[in-house]
PDB file of C-alpha atoms in Angstrom:
ATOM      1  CA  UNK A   1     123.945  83.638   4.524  1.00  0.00           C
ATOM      2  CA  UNK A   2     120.253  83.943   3.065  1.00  0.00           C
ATOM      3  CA  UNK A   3     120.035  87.747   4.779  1.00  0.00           C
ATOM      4  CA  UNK A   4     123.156  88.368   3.470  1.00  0.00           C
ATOM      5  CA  UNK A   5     122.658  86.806   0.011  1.00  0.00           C
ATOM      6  CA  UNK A   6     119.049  89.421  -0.013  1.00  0.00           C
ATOM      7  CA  UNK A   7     120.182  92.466   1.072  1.00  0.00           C
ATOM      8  CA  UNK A   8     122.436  93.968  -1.575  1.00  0.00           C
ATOM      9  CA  UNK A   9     125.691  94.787  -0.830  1.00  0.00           C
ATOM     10  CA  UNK A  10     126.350  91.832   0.690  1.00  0.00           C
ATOM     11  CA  UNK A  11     127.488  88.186  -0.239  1.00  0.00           C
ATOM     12  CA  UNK A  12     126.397  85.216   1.539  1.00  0.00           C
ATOM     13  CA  UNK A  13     129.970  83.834   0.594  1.00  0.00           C
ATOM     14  CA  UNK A  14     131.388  86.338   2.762  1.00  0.00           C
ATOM     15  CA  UNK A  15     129.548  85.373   5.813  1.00  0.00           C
ATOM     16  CA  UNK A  16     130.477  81.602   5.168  1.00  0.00           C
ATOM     17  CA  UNK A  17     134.040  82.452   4.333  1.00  0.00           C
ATOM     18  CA  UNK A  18     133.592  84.448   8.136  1.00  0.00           C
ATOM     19  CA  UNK A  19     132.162  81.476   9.843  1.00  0.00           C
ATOM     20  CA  UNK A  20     134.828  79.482   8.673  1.00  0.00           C
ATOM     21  CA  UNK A  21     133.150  76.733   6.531  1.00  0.00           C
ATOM     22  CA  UNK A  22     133.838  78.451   3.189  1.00  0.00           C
ATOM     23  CA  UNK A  23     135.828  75.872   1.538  1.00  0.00           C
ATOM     24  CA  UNK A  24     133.905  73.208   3.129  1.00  0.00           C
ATOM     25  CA  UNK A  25     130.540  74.808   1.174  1.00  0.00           C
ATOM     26  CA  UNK A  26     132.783  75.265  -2.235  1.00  0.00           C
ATOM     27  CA  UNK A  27     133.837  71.529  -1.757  1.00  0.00           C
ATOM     28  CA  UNK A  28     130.688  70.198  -0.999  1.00  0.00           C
ATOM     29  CA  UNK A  29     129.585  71.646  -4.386  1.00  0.00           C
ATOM     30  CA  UNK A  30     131.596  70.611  -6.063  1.00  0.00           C
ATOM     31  CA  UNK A  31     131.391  67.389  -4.939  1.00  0.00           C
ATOM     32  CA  UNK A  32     128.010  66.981  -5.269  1.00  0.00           C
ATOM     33  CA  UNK A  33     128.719  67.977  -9.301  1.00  0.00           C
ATOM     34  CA  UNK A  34     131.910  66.271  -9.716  1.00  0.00           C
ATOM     35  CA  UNK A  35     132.931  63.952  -6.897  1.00  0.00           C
ATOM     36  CA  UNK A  36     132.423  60.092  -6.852  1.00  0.00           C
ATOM     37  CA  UNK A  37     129.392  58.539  -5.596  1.00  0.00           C
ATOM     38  CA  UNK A  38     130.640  58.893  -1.447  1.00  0.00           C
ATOM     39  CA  UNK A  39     131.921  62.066  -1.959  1.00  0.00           C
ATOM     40  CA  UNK A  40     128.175  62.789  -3.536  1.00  0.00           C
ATOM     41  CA  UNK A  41     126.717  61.526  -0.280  1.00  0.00           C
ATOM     42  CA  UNK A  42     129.072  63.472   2.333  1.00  0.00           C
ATOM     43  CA  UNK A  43     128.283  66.688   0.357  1.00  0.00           C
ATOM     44  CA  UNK A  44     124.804  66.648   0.268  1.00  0.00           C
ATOM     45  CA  UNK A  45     123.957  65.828   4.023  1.00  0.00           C
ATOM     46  CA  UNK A  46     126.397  68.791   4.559  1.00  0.00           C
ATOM     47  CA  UNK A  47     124.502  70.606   2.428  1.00  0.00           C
ATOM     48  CA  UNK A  48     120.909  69.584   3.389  1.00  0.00           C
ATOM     49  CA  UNK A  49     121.371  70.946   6.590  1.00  0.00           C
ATOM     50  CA  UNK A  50     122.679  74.337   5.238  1.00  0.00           C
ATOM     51  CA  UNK A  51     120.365  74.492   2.530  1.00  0.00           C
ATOM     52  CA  UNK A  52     117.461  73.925   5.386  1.00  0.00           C
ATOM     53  CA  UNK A  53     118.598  77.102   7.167  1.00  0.00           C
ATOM     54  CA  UNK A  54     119.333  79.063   4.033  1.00  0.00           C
ATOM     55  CA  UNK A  55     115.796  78.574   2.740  1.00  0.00           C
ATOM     56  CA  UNK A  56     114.221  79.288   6.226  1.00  0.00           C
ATOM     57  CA  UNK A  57     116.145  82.223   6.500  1.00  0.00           C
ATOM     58  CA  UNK A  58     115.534  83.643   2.951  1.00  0.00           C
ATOM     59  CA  UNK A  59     111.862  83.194   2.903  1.00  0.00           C
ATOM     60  CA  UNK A  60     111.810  85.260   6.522  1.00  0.00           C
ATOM     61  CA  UNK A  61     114.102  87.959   4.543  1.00  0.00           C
ATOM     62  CA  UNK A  62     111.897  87.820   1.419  1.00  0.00           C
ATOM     63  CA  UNK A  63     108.639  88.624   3.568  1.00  0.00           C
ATOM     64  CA  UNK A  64     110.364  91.540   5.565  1.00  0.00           C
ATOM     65  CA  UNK A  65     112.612  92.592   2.897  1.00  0.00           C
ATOM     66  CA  UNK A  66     109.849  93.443   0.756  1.00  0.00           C
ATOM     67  CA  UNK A  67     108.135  95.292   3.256  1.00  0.00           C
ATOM     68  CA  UNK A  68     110.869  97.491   4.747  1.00  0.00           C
ATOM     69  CA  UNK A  69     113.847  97.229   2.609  1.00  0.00           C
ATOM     70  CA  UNK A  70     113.111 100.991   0.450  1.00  0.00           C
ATOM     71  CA  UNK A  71     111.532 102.715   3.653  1.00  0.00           C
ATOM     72  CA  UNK A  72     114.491 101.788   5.677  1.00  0.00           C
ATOM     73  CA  UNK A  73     117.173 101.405   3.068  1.00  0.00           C
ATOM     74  CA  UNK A  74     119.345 103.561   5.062  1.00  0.00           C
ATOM     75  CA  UNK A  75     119.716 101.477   8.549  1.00  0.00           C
ATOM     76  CA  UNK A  76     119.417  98.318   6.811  1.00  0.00           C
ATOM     77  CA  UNK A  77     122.567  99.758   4.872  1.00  0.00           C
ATOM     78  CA  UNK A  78     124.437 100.979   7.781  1.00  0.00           C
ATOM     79  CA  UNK A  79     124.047  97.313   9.555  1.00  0.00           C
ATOM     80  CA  UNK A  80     125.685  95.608   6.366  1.00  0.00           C
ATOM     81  CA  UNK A  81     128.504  98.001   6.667  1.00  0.00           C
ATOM     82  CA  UNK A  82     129.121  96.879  10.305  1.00  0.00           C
ATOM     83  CA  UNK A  83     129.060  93.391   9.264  1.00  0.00           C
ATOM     84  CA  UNK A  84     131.299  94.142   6.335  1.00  0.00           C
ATOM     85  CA  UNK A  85     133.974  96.302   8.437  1.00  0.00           C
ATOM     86  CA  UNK A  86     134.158  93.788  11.390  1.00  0.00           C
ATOM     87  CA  UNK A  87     134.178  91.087   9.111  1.00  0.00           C
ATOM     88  CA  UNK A  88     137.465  91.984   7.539  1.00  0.00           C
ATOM     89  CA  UNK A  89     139.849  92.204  10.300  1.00  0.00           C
ATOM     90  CA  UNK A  90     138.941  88.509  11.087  1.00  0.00           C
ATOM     91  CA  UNK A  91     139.349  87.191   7.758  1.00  0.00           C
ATOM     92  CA  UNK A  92     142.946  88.688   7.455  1.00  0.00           C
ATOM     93  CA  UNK A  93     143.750  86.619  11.172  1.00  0.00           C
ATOM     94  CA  UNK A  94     142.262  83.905  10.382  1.00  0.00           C
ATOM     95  CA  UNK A  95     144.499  83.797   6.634  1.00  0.00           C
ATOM     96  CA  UNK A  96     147.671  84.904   8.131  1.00  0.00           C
ATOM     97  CA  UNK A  97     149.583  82.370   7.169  1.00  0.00           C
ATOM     98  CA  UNK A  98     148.720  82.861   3.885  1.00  0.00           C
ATOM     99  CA  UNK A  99     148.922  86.233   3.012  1.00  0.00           C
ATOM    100  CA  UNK A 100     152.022  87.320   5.500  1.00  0.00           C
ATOM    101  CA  UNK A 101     155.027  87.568   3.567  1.00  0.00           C
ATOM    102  CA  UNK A 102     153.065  87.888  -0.192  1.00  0.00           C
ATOM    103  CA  UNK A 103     152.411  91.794  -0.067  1.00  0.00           C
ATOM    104  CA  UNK A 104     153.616  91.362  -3.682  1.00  0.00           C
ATOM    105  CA  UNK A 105     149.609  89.958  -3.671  1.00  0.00           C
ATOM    106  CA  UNK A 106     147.821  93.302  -2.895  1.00  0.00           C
ATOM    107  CA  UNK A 107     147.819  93.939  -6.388  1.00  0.00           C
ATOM    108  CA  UNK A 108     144.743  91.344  -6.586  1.00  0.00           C
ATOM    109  CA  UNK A 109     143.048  92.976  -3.414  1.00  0.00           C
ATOM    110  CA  UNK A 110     143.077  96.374  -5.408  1.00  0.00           C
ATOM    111  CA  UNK A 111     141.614  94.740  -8.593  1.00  0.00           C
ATOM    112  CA  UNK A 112     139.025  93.190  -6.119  1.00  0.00           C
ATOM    113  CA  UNK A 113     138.206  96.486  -5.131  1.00  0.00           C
ATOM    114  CA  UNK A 114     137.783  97.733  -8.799  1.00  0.00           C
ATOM    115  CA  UNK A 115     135.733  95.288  -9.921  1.00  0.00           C
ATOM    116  CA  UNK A 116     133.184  95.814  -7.149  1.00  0.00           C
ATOM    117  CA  UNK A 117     134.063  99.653  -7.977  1.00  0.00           C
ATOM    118  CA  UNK A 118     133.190  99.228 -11.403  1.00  0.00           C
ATOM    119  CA  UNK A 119     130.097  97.495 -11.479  1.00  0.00           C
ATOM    120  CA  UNK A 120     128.707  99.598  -8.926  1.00  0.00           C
ATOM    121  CA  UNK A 121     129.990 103.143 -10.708  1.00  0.00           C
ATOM    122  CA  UNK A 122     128.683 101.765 -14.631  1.00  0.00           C
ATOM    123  CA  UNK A 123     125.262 100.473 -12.928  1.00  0.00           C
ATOM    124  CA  UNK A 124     123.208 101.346 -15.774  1.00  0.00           C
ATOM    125  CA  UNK A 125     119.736 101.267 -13.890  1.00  0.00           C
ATOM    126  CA  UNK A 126     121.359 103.818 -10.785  1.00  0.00           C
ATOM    127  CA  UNK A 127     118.966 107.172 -10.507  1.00  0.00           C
ATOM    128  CA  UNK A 128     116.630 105.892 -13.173  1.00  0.00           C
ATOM    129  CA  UNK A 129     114.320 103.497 -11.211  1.00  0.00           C
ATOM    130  CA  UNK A 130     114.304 101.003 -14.001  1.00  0.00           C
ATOM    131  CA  UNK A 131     112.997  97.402 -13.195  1.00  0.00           C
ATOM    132  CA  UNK A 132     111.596  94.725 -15.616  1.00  0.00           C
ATOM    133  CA  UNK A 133     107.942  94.375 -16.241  1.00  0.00           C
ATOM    134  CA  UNK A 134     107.540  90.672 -15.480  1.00  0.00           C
ATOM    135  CA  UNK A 135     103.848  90.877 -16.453  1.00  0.00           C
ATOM    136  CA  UNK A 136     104.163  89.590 -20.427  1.00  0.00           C
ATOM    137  CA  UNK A 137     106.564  86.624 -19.852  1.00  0.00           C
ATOM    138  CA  UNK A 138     108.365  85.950 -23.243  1.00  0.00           C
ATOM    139  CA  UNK A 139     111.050  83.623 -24.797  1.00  0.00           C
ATOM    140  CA  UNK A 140     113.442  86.862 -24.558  1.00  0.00           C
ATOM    141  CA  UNK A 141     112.620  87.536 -21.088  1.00  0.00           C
ATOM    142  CA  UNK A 142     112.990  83.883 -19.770  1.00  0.00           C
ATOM    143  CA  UNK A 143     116.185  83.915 -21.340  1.00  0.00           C
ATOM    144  CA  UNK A 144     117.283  87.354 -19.954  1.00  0.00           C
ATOM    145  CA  UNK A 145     116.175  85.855 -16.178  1.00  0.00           C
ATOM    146  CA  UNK A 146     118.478  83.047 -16.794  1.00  0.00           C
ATOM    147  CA  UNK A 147     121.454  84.503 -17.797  1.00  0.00           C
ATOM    148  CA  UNK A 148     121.129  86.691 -14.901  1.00  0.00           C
ATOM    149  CA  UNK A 149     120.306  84.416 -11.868  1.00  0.00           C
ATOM    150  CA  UNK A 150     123.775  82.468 -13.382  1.00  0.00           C
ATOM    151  CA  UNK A 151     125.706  85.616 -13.175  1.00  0.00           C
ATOM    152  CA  UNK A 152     123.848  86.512  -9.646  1.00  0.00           C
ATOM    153  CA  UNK A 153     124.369  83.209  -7.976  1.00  0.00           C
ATOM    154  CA  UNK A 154     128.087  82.973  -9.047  1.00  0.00           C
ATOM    155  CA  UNK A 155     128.540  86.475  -7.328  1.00  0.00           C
ATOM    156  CA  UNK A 156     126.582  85.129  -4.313  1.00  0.00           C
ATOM    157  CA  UNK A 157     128.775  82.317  -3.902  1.00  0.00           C
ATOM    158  CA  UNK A 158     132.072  84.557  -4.362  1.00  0.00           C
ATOM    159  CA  UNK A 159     132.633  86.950  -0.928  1.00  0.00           C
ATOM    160  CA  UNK A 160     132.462  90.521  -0.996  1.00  0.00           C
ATOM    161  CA  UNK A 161     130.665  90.401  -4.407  1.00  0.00           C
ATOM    162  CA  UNK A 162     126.446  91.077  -4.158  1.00  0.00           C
ATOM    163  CA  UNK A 163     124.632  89.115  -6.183  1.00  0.00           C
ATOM    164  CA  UNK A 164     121.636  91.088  -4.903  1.00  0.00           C
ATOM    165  CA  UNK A 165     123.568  94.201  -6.360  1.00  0.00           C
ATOM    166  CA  UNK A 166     123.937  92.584  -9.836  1.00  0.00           C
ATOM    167  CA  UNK A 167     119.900  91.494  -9.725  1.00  0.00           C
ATOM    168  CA  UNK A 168     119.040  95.462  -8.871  1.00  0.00           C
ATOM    169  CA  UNK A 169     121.476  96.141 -12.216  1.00  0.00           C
ATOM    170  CA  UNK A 170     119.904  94.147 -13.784  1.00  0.00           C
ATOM    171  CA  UNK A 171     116.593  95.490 -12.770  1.00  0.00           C
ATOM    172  CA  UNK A 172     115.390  92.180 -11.859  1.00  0.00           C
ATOM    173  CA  UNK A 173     115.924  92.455  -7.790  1.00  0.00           C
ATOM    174  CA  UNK A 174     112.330  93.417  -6.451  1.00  0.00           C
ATOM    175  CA  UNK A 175     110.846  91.906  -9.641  1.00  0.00           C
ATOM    176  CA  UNK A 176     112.321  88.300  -8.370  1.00  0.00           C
ATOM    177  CA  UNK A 177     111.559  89.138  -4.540  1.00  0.00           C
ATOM    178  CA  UNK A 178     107.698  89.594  -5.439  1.00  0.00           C
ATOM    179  CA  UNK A 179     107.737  86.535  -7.419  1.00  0.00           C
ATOM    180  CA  UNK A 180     109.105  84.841  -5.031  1.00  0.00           C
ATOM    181  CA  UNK A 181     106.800  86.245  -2.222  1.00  0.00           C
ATOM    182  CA  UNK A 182     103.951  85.350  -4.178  1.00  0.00           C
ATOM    183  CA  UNK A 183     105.228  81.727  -4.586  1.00  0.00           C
ATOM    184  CA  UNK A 184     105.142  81.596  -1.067  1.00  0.00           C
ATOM    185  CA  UNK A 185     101.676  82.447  -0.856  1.00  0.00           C
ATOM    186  CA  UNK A 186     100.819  80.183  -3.086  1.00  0.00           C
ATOM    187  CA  UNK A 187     100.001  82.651  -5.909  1.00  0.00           C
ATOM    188  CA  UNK A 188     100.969  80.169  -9.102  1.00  0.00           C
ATOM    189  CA  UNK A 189     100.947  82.611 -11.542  1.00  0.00           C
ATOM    190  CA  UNK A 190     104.579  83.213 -10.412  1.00  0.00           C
ATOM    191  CA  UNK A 191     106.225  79.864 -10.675  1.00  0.00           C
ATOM    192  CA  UNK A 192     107.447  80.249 -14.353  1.00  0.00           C
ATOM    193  CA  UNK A 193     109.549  82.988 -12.920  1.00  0.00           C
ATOM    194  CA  UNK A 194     110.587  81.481 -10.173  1.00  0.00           C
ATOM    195  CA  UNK A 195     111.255  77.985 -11.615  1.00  0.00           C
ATOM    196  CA  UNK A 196     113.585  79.527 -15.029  1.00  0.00           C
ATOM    197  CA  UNK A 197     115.338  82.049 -11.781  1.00  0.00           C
ATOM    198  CA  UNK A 198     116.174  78.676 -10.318  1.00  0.00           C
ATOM    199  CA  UNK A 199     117.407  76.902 -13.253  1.00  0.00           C
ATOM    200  CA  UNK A 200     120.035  79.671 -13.740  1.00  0.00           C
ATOM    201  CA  UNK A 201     120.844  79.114 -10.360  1.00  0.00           C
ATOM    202  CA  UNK A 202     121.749  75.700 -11.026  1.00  0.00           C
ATOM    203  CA  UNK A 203     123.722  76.358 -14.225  1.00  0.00           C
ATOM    204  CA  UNK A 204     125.296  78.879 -12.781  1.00  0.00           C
ATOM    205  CA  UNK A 205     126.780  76.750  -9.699  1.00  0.00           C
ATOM    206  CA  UNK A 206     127.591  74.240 -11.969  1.00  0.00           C
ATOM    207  CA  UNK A 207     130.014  76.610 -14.026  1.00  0.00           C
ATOM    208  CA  UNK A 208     131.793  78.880 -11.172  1.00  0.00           C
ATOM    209  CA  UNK A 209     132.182  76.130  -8.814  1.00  0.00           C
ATOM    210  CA  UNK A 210     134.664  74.282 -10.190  1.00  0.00           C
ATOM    211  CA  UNK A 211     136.315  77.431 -10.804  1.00  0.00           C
ATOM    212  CA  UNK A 212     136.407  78.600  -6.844  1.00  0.00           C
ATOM    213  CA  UNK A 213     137.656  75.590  -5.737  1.00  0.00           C
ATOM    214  CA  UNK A 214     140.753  75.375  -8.193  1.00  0.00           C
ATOM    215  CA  UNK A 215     141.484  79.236  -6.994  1.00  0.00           C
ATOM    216  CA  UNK A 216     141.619  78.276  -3.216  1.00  0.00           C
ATOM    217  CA  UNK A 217     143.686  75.081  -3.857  1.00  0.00           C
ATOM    218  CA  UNK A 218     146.288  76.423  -5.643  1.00  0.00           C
ATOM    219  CA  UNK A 219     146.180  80.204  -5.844  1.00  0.00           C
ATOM    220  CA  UNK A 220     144.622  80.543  -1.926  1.00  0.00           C
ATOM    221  CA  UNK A 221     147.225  83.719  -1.166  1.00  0.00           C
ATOM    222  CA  UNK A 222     145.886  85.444  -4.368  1.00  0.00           C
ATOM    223  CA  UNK A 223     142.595  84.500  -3.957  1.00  0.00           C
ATOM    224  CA  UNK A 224     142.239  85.455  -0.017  1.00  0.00           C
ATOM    225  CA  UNK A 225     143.759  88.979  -1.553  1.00  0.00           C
ATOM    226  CA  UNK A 226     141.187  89.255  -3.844  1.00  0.00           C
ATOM    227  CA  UNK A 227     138.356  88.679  -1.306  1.00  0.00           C
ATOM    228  CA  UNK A 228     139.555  91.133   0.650  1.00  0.00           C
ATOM    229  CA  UNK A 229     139.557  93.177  -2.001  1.00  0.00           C
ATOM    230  CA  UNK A 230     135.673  92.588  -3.127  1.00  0.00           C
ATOM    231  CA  UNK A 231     134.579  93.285   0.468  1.00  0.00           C
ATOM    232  CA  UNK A 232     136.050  96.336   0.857  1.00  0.00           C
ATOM    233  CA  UNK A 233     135.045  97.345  -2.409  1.00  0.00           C
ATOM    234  CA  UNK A 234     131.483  96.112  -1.286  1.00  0.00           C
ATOM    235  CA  UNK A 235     131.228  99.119   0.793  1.00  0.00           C
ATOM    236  CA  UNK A 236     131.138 101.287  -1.927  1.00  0.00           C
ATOM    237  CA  UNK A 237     128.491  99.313  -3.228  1.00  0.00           C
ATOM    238  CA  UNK A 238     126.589  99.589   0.183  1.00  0.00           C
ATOM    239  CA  UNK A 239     127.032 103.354   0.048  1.00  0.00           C
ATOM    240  CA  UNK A 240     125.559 103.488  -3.537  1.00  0.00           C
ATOM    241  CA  UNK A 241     122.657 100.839  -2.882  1.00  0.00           C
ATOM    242  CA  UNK A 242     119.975 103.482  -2.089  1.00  0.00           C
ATOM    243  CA  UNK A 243     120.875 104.894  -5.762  1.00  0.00           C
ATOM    244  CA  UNK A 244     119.402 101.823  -7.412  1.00  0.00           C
ATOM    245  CA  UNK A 245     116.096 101.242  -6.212  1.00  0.00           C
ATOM    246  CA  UNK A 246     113.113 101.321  -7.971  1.00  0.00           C
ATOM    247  CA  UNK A 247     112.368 104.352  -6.501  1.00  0.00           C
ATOM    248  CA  UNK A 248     115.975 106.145  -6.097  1.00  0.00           C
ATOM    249  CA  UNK A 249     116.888 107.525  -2.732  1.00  0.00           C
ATOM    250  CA  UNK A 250     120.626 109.760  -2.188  1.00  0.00           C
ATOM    251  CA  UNK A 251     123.540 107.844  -1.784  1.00  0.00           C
ATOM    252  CA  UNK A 252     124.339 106.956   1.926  1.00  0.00           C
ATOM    253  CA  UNK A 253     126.008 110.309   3.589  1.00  0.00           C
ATOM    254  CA  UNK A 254     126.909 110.784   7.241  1.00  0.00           C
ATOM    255  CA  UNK A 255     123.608 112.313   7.227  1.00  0.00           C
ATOM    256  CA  UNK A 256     121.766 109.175   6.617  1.00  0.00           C
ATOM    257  CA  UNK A 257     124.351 106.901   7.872  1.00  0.00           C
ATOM    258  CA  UNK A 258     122.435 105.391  11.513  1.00  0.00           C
ATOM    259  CA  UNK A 259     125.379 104.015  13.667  1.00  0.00           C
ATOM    260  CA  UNK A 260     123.009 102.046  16.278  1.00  0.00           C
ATOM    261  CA  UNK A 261     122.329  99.663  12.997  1.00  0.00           C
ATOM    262  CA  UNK A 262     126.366  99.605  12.538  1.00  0.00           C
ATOM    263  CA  UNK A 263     126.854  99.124  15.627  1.00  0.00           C
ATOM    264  CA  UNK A 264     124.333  96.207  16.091  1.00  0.00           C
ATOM    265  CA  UNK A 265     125.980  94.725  12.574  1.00  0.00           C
ATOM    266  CA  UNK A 266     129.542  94.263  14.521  1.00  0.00           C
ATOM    267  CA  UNK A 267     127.638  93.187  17.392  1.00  0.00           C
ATOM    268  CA  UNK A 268     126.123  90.204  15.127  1.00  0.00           C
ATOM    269  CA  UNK A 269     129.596  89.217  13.549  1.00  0.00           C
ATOM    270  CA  UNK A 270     131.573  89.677  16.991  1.00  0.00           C
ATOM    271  CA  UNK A 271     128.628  87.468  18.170  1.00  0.00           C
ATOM    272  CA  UNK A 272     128.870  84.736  15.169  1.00  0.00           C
ATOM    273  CA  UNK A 273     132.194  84.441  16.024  1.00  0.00           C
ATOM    274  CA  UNK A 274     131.934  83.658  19.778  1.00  0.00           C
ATOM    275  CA  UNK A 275     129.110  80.828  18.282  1.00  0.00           C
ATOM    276  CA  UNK A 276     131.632  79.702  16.159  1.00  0.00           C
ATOM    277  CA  UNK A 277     134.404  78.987  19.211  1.00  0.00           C
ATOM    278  CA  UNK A 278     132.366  77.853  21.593  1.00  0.00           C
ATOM    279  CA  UNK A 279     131.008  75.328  18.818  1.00  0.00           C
ATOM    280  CA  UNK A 280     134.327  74.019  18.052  1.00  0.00           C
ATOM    281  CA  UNK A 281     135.296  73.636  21.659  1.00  0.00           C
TER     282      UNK A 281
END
């Protein structure tokens, strides 16, 4: 989920919605927000032990990430796409029984698609190599950080939609990794940044959660539609990713697309879901 939830393009929702522990994750959080005192206490062992992976995992992402994400933009994109492309096929089996029969519902997986679409197409920072200058930390800027770490967690937490995606819109994605990076090494001048990222976080989970777990209770055809939807349209964004880097590259082409890193992206999810069985057995 944490390589997933760096790399954009990518949603670590859609690899827990994969895995099959989706709603259990949405529950838990909400739970730990809303729920009574035991609920409180399930949730959070739940999600101590996820969280302990997901902040292993992201701070190994962060260091390479920063490294070799723009010279190898290309592979790392093509490997997402394999996840992406596997990943879809499984999530329609494992829904069956709740999207057979409700074709009517499609409707949502094509506005899935064009909302992904959409923010991808009207990126306002694609081709221009536009990123924020963290360096004079202001009222305006704290707030603009905020806003958009509660708008990029609430896509993180949604599959098929990149919060990573909306950070690089927002020219805040490599701005955030470096701060973060730095953090890591201890580098304190970087902990504002970090801390008001985080607190946006935490407002923003707050807000969508509830949200999520109202759509999967009682709209789950519509809302499995939907997902669908956002990861397919996720591919476009994939395609389009090299665009919006600080330093723009082409949009992925056949040309650019490298099919050992596809391949070795289907390998992972065919891979994650053998783990998966052979853990519930």
């Amino acid at each position: 989920m944490a390589l997933a939830d760096s790399v954009p393009g990518v949603s670590g929702g859609t690899i827990a919605f994969l895995l099959g522990f989706y709603d259990e994750f949405i529950n838990s959080l909400n739970d730990l927000v809303y729920g009574t005192w035991k609920e409180r206490k399930r949730a959070l062992s739940f999600l101590i032990k996820l969280g302990i992976g997901w902040i292993v995992g992201f701070g190994m992402a962060v260091l390479i990430l920063t490294a070799v994400f723009e010279s190898h933009i290309y592979q790392v994109s093509s490997l997402f796409m394999g996840f992406i492309i596997c990943s879809i096929p499984i999530v329609l089996k494992e829904e069956k029984e709740v999207i057979l029969g409700k074709f009517a519902n499609l409707i949502f997986t094509f506005l899935g698609i064009a909302v992904v679409s959409l923010i991808t197409y009207y990126n306002p920072v694609a081709g221009e190599g536009k990123a924020v200058d963290m360096s004079n930390l202001n009222i305006g800027l704290m707030a603009y950080i905020f806003i958009a770490a509660m708008i990029a967690i609430s896509a993180m937490v949604l599959p098929g939609i990149s919060g990573s995606t909306l950070l690089l819109i927002f020219g805040l994605y490599l701005p955030i990794l470096e701060a973060i990076k730095e953090l890591m090494r201890f580098q304190l001048e970087a902990f504002p940044i970090v801390f008001i990222f985080g607190l946006g976080i935490l407002a923003g989970v707050v807000i969508v959660i509830k949200l999520v777990k109202v759509a999967l209770e009682k709209y789950r055809s519509q809302t499995v539609y939907t997902i669908v939807g956002l990861m397919l349209g996720s591919l476009y964004a994939i395609v389009m990713g090299p665009a919006t880097l600080e330093v723009p590259k082409p949009a992925m082409s056949f040309a650019t697309f490298d099919l050992l890193f596809f391949v070795m992206g289907a390998i992972v999810i065919i891979g994650m879901q053998l783990l998966r069985k052979f853990a519930q057995k």
